Coordinates of C-alpha atoms and ligand atoms in Angstrom, one line a residue:
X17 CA 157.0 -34.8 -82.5
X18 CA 157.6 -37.1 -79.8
X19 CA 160.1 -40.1 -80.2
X20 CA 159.3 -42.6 -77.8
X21 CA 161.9 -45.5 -76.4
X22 CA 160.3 -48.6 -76.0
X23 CA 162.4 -50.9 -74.3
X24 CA 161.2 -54.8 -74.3
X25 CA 159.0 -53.9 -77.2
X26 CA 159.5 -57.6 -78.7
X27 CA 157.9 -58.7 -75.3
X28 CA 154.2 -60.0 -75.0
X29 CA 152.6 -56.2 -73.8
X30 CA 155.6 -54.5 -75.1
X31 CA 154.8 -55.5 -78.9
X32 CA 151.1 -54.7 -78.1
X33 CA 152.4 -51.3 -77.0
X34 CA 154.4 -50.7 -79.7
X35 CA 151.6 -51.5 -82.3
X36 CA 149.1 -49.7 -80.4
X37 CA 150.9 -46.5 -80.5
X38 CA 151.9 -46.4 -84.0
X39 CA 149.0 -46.9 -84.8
X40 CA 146.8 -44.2 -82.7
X41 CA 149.1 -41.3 -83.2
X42 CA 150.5 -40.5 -86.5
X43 CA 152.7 -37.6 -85.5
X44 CA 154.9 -40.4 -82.8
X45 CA 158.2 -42.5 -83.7
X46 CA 159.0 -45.7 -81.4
X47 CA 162.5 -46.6 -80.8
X48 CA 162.2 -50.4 -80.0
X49 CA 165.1 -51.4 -77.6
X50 CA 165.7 -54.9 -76.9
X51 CA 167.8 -57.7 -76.3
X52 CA 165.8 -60.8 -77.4
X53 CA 166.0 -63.0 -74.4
X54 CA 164.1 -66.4 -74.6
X55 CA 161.1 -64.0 -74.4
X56 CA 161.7 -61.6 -77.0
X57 CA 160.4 -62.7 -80.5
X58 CA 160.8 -60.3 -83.3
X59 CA 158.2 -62.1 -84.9
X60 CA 155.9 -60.6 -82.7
X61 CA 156.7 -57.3 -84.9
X62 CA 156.7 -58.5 -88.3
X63 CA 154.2 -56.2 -89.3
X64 CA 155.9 -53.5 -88.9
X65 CA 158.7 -54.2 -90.9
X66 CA 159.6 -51.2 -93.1
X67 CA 157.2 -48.5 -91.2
X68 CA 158.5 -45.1 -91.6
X69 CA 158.1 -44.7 -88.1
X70 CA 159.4 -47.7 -86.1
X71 CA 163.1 -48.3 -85.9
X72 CA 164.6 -51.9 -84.2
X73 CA 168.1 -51.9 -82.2
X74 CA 169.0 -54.5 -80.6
X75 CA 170.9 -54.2 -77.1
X76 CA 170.7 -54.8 -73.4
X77 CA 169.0 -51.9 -70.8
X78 CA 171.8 -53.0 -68.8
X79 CA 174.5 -51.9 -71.0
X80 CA 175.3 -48.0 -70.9
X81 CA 176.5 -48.0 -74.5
X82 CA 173.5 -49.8 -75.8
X83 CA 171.2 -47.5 -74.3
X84 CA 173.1 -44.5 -75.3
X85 CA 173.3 -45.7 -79.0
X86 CA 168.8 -45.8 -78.5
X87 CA 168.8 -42.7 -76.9
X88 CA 170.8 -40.9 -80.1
X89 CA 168.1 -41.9 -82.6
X90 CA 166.9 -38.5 -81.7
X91 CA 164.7 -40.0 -78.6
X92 CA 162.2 -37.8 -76.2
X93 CA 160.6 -39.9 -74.0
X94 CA 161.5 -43.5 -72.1
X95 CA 159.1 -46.0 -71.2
X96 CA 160.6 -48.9 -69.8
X97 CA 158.6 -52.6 -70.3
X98 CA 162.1 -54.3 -70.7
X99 CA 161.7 -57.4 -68.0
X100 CA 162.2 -60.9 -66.6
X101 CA 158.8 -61.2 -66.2
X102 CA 157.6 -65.2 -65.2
X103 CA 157.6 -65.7 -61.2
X104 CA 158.6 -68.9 -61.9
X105 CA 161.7 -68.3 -63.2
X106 CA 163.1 -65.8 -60.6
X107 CA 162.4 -68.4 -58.0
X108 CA 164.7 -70.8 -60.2
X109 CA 167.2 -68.1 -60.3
X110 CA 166.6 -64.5 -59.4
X111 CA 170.2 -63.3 -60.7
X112 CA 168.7 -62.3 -64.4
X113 CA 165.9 -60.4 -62.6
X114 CA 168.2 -58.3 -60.4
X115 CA 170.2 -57.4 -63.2
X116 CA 167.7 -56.6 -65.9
X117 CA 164.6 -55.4 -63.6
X118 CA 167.2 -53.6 -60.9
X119 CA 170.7 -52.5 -62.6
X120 CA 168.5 -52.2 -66.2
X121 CA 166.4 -49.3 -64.8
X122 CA 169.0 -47.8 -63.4
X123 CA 171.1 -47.6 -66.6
X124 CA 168.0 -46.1 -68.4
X125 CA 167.3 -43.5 -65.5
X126 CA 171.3 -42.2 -65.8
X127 CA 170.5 -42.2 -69.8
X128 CA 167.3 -40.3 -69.2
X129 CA 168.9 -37.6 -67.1
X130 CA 172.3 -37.6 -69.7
X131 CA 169.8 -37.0 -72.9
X132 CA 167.6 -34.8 -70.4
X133 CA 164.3 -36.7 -72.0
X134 CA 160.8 -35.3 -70.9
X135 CA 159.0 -38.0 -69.4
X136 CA 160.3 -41.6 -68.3
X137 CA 157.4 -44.1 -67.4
X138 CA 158.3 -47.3 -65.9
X139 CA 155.9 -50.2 -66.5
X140 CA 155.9 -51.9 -62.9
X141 CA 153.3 -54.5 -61.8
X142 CA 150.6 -55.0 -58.9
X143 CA 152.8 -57.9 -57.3
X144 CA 155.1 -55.2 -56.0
X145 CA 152.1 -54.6 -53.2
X146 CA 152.5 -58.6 -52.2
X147 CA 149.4 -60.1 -51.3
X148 CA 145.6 -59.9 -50.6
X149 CA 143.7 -61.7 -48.0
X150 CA 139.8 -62.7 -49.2
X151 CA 138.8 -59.0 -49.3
X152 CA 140.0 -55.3 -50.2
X153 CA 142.2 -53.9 -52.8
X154 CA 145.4 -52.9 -53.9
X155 CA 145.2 -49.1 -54.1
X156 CA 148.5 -46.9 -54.8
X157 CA 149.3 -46.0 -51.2
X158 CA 149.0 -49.9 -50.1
X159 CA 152.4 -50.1 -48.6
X160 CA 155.4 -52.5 -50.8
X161 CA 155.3 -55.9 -49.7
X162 CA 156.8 -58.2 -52.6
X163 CA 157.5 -61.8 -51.9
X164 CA 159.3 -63.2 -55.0
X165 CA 162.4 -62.4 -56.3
X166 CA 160.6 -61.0 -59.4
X167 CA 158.3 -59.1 -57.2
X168 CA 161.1 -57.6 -55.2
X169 CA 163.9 -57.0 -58.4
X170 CA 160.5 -54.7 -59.4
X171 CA 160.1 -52.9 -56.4
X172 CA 163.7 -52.2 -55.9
X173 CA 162.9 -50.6 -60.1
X174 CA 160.5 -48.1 -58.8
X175 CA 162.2 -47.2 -55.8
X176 CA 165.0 -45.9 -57.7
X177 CA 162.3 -44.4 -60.4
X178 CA 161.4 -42.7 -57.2
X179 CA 164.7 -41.5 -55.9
X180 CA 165.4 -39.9 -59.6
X181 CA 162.6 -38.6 -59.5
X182 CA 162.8 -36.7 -56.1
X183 CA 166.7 -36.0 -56.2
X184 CA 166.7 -35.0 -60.3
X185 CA 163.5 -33.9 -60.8
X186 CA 163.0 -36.8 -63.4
X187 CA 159.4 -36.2 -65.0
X188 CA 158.9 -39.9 -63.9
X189 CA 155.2 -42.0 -63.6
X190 CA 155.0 -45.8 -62.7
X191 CA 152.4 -47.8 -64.0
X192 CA 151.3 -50.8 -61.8
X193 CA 149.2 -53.2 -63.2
X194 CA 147.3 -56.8 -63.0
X195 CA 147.5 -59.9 -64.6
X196 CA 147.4 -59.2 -68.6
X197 CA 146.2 -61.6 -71.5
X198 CA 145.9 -61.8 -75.2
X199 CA 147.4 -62.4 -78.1
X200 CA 151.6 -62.1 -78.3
X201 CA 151.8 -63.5 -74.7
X202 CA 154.5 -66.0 -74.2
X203 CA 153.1 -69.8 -73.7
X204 CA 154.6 -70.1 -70.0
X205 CA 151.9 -68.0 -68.6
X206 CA 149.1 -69.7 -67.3
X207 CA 146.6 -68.3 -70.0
X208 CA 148.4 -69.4 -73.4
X209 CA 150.3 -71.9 -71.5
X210 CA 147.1 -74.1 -70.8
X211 CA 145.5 -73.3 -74.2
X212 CA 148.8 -74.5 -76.0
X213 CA 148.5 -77.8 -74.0
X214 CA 144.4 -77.7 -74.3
X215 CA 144.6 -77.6 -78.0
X216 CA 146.9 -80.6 -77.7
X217 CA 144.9 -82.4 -75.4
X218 CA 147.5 -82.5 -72.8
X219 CA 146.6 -81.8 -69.2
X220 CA 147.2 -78.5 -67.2
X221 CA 149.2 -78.1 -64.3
X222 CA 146.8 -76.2 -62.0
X223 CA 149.4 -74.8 -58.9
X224 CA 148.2 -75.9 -55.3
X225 CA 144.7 -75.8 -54.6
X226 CA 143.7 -73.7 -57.7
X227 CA 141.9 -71.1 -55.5
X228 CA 144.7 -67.9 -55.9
X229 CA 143.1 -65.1 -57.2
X230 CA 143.9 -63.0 -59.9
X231 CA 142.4 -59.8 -61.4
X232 CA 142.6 -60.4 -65.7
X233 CA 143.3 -57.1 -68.0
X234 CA 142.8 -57.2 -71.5
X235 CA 146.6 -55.9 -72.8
X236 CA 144.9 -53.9 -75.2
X237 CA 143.0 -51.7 -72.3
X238 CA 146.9 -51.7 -70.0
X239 CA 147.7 -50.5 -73.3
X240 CA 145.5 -47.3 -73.0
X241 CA 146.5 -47.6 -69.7
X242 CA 150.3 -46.9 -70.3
X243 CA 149.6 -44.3 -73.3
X244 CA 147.5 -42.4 -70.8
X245 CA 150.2 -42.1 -67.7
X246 CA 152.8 -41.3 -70.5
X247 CA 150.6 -38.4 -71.9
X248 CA 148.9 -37.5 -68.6
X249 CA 150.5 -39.0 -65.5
X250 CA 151.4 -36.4 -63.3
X251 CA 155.1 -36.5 -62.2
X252 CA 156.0 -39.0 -59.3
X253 CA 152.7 -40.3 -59.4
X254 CA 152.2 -44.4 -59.4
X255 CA 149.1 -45.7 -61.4
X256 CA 147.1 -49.0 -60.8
X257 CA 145.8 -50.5 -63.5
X258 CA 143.1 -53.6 -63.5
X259 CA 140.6 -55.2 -64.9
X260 CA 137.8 -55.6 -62.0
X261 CA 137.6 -59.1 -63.2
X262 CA 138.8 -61.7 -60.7
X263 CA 139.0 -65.0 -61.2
X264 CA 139.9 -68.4 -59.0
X265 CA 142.9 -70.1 -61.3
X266 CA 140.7 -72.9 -60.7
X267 CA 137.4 -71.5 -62.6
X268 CA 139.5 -69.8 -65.2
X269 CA 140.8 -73.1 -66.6
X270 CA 137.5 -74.2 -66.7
X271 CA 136.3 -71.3 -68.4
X272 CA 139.2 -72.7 -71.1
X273 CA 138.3 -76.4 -71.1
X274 CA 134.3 -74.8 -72.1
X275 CA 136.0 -72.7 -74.8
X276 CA 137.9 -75.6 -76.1
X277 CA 135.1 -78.3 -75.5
X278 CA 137.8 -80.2 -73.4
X279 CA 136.9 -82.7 -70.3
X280 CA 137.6 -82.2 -66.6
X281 CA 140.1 -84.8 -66.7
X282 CA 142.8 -83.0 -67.8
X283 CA 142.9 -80.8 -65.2
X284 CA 146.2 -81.6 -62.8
X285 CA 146.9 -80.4 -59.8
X286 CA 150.9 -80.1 -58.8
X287 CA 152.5 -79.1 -56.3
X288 CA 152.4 -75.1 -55.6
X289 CA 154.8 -72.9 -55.9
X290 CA 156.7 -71.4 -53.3
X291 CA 155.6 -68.4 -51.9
X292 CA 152.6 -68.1 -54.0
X293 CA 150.7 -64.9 -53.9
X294 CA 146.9 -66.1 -52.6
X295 CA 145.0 -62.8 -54.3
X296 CA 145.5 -59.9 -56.8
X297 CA 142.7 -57.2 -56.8
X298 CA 143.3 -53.7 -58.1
X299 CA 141.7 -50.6 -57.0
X300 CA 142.3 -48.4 -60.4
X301 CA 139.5 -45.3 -59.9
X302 CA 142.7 -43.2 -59.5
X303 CA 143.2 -43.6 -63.3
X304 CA 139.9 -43.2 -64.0
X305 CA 139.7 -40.0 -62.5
X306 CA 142.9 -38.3 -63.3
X307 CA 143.4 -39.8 -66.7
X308 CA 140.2 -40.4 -67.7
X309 CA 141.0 -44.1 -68.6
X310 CA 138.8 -47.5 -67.7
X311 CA 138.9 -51.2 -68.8
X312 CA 136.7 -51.5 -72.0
X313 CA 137.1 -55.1 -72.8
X314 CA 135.1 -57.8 -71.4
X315 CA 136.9 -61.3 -70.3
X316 CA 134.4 -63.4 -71.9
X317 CA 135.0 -61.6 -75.4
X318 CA 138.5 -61.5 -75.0
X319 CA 139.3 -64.9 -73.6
X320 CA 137.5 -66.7 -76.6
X321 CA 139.4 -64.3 -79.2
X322 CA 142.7 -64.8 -76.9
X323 CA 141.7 -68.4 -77.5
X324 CA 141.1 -68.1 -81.5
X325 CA 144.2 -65.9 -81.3
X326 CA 146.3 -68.9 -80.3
X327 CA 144.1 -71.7 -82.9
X328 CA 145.2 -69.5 -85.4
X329 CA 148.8 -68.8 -84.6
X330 CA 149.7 -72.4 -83.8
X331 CA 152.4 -71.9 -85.8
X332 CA 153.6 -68.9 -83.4
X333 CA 153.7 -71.2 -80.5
X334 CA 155.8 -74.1 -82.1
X335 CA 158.4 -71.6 -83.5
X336 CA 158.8 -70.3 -79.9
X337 CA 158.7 -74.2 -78.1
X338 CA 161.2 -75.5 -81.0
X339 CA 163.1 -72.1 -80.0
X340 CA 163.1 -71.5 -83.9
X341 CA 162.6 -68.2 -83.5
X342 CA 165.7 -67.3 -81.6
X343 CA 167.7 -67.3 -84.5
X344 CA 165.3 -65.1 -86.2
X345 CA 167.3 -62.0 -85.7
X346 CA 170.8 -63.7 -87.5
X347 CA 168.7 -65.2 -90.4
X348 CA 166.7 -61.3 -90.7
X349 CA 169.8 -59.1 -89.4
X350 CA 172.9 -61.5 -90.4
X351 CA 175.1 -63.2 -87.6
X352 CA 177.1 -59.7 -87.2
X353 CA 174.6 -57.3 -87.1
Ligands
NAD2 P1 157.8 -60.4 -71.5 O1 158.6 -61.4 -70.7 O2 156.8 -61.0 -72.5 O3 158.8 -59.5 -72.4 C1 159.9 -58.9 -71.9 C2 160.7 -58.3 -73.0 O4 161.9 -57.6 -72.5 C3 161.2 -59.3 -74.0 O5 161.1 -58.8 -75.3 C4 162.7 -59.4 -73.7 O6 163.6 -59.7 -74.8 C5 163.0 -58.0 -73.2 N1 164.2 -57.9 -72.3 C6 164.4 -58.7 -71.2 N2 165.6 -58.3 -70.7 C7 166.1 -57.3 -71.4 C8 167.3 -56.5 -71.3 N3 168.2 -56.7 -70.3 N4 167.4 -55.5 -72.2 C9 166.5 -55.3 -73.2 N5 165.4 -56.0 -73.3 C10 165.2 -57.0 -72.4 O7 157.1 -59.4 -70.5 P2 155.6 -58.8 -70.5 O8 154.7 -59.8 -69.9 O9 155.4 -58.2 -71.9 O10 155.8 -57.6 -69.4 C11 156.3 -56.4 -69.8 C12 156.4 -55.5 -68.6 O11 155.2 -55.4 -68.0 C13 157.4 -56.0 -67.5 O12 158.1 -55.0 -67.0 C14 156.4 -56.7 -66.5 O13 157.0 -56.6 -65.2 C15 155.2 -55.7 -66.6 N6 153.9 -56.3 -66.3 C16 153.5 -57.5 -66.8 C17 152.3 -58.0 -66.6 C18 151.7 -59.3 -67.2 O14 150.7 -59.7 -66.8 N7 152.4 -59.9 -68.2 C19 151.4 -57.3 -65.7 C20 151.9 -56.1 -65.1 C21 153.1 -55.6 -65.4
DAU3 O1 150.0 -59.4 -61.5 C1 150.8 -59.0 -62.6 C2 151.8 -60.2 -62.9 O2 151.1 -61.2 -63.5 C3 153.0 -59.7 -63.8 O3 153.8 -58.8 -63.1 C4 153.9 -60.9 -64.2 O4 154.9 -60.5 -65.1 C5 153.0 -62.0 -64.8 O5 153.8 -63.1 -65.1 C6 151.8 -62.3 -63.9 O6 152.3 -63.1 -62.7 P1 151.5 -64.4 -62.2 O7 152.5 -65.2 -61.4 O8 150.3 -64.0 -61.5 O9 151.2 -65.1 -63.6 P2 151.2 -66.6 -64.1 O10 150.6 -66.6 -65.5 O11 152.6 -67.2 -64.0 O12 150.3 -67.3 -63.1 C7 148.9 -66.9 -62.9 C8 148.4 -67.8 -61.8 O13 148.3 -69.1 -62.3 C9 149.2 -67.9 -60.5 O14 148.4 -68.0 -59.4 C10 150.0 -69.2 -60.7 C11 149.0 -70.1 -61.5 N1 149.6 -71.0 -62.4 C12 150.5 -70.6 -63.3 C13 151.1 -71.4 -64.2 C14 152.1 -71.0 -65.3 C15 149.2 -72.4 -62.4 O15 148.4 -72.8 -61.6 N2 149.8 -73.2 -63.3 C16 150.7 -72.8 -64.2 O16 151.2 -73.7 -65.0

């Protein structure tokens, strides 16, 4: 009976993950590990309050004696989602994303070889490969190339996954995948960030010229994704998950101003930002043929129930921008927990 560390599982695909799990294999525990930054939202998990099978602990990858105090709740496997995750952010200051992303998988790979745990995936990310001109694909031997600090804090986190790997003989899989929506995702990323504004009827920043490229993944399907490495991923192996479904930022939002019935109007452009990556496009037949997996869900089904997703959660989105919901754990847990 495996039991399964989740770190990050209050996180946007982390909470996916956790639910997803649970809920497909009945003979699995999760160990959720996390430290509730600005982006973890136990709210995310309310559901599962009380499930035989789910147990909470709050602490930081970083810290040994957090992870250690995970690991003894009888834990088999590791797979790591704990992040800084927004580009943005590590350009404003890349110091949290070298210390969680870097020194944070570093802490979990020692506590993986001290508790001597079968497998170890870490969730990693296509921008690690850097960027695409107009045509061809990222494939799993396209050499690393990152170009923002968050990019490079999660290289640097599967080199190492790498080097344990080699020198230990860590069972140890990385999973790289493309942009991810639905529901749970945190309202700074372009996809629930314009809807929040959208169903406002504020305008959306569109970044430079609008014409980037990225390739959108339903979470549920990097979901199956991640399951699959973990169950079949064979050891030092790297997986690329994607959707096949890229999109211009700039039709994108206008796919969301159809959805919403909004006008043209309120689309604004801004200046770009730094560095930005021109195209993401993901070569995934690897996983298709060694793990048998392949995106199921179609964008235009799951942007407009990403987009009812959000309508209906409004309340969701103004706990998190009135940062309500970062003193969820004291009023649930108590100040001291
Ligand atoms: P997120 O920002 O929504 O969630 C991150 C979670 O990690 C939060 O719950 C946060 O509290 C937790 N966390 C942060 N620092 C921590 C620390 N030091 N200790 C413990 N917990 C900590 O991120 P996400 O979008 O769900 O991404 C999850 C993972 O997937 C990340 O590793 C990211 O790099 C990767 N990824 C994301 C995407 C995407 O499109 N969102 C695509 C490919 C890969
Ligand atoms: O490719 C996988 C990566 O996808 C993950 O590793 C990251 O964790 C995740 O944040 C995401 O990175 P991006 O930078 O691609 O995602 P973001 O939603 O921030 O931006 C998507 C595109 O939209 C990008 O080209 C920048 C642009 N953008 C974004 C925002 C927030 C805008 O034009 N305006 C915006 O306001």
């Amino acid at each position: 009976m495996p039991t399964v560390l989740v770190t990050g599982g209050c996180g946007f695909i982390g909470s996916n993950f956790v639910r997803h799990l649970l809920a497909t294999d009945a003979a699995v525990s999760v160990v959720n590990l996390d430290a509730l930054t600005y982006a973890g939202n136990l709210a995310n998990l309310t559901d599962l309050t009380g499930h035989p099978r789910y147990t909470f602990v709050k602490g930081d990858i970083t810290d040994r004696d957090d992870v250690r105090g995970a690991m003894r709740h009888g834990v088999t496997d590791v797979i790591n989602f704990a992040a800084e995750s927004h580009v943005d952010r590590s350009i404003q200051d890349s110091g949290p994303f070298v210390r969680t992303n870097v020194i944070g998988t570093q802490t979990l790979l020692d506590a993986a070889r001290e508790f001597k745990i079968s497998k170890y995936v870490q969730v990693s990310t296509d921008e690690v490969y850097g960027s695409l001109g107009p045509t061809g694909l990222f494939t799993e031997e396209t050499p690393l190339h990152p170009n923002s600090p968050y990019s490079a804090s999660k290289a640097g986190a599967d080199l190492l996954v790498q080097a344990y790997q080699h020198t230990f003989g860590l069972h140890a899989v990385i999973t790289r995948c493309s942009n991810n929506y639905g529901p749970y995702q945190f309202p700074e990323k372009l996809i629930p960030h314009f809807i929040a504004k959208l169903l406002k009827n504020e305008r959306v920043p569109v970044y430079g010229d609008g014409l980037q490229v990225r390739d959108w993944i339903h979470v549920r399907d990097h979901c199956r994704g991640i399951e699959a490495a973990w169950r079949a991923g064979r050891s030092g192996e790297v997986y690329n998950f994607g959707g096949r479904c890229e999109k211009p930022n700039i039709a994108l939002t206008k796919e969301l101003l159809k959805l919403l019935d909004r006008p043209e109007s309120l689309i604004e452009y801004v200046a770009d930002r730094p560095g930005h990556d021109r195209r993401y496009a993901i070569d995934c037949t690897k996983a298709e043929r060694e793990l048998g997996w392949a995106p199921r869900e179609t964008f235009e089904a799951g942007l407009r129930e990403t987009v009812e997703w959000y309508r209906a959660n409004a309340a969701w989105v103004a706990a998190i921008n009135s940062k309500e919901y970062l003193s969820y754990y004291a009023k649930q847990y108590g100040p001291s927990a």
